C-alpha positions as CSV (number, residue, x, y, z in Angstrom):
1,X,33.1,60.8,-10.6
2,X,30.3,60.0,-12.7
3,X,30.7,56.7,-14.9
4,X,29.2,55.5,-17.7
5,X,29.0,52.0,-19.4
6,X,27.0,51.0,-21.9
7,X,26.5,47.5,-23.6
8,X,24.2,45.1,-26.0
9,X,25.4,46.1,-29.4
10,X,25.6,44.2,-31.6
11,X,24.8,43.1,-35.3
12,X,21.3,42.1,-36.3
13,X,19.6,41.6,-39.6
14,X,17.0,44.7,-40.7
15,X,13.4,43.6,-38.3
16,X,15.5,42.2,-35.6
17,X,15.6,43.2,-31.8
18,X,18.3,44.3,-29.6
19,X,18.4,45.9,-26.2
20,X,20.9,48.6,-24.8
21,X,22.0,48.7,-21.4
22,X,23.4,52.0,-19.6
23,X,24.5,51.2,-16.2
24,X,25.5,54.9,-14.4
25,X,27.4,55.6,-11.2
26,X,29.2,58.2,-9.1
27,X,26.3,60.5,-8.1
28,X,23.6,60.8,-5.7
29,X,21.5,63.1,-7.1
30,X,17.6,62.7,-7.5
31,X,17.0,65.1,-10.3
32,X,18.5,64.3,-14.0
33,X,18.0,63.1,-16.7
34,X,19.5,60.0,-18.7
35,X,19.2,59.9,-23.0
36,X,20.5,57.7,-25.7
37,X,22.1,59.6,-28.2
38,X,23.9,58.1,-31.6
39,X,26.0,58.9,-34.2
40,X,26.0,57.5,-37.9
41,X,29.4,57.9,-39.8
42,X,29.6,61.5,-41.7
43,X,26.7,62.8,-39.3
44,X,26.0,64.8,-36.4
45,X,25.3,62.8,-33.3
46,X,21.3,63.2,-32.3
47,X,19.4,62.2,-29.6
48,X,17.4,59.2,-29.7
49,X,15.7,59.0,-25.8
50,X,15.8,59.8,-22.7
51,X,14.0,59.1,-19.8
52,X,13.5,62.0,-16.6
53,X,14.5,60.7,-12.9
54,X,11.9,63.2,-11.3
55,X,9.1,61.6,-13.0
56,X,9.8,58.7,-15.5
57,X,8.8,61.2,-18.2
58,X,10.2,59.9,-21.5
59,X,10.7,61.2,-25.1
60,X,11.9,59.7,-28.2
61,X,13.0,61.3,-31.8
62,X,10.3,60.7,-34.2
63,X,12.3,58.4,-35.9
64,X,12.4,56.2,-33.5
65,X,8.6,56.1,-32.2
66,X,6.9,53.0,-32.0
67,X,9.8,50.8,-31.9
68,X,11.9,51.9,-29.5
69,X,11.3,52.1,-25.9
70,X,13.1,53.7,-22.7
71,X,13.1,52.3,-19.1
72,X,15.0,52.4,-15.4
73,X,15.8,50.3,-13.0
74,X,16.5,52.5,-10.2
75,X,17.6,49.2,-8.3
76,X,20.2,48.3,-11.0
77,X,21.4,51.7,-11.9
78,X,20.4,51.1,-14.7
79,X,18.6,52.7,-18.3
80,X,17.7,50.3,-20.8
81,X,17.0,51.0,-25.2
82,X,14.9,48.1,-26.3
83,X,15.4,48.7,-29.9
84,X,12.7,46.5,-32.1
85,X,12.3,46.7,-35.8
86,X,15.5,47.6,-36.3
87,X,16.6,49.4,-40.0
88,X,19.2,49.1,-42.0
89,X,19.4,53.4,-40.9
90,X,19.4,53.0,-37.1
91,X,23.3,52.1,-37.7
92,X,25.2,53.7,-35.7
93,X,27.1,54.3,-32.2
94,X,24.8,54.6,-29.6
95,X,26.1,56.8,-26.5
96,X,24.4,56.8,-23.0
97,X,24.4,60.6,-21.8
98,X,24.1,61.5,-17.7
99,X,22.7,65.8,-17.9
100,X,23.2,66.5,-14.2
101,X,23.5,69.9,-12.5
102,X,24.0,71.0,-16.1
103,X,26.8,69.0,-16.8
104,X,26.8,66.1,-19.7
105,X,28.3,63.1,-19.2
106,X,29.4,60.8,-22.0
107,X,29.6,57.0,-22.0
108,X,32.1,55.5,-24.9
109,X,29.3,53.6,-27.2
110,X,28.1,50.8,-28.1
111,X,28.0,50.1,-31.7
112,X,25.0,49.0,-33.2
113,X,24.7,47.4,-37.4
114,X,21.8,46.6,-38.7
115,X,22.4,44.6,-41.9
116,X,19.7,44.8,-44.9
């Protein structure tokens, strides 16, 4: 069973920092892919990141270019979201999502405020 838990939200002031934390388990695969998605209240979720496990290949929304960066540590099963700059509009949940043998996988969130 693939598992999900995500942590580091948290509330920061508009220019701050903070870094998400995905840890996965449950699968033995070599070949899928890991993104943070989030989800603002009243709108669609939309993905944020996501970072490849064949070949460390990344990719961000536009939004988010610049300031936020992806990374793995295959030791820790674990993806990271360091989030800098942080604006008042990047409040939201932020879900880690597992796509593995064409299957998504959800974590519960991690909410993330960034005060003005």
């Amino acid at each position: 069973e693939v598992q999900i838990v995500e942590s580091g939200g948290g509330l920061v002031h508009a220019g701050g920092s903070l870094r998400l934390a995905c840890v996965v388990s449950g699968f033995t695969s070599d070949n899928y892919n890991i993104g943070w998605f989030r989800q603002a209240p009243g709108k669609e979720r939309e993905g944020v990141s996501c970072i490849s496990s064949t070949d460390g290949s990344t990719h961000y929304a536009d939004s988010v270019k610049g300031r936020f960066s992806i990374s793995s540590d295959n030791a820790k099963n674990t993806v990271y979201l360091q989030m800098n700059s942080l604006k008042p509009e990047d409040t939201a949940v932020y879900y880690c999502n597992v796509h593995l043998y064409l299957t998504d996988y959800w974590g519960q969130g991690t909410q993330v405020t960034v005060s003005s």
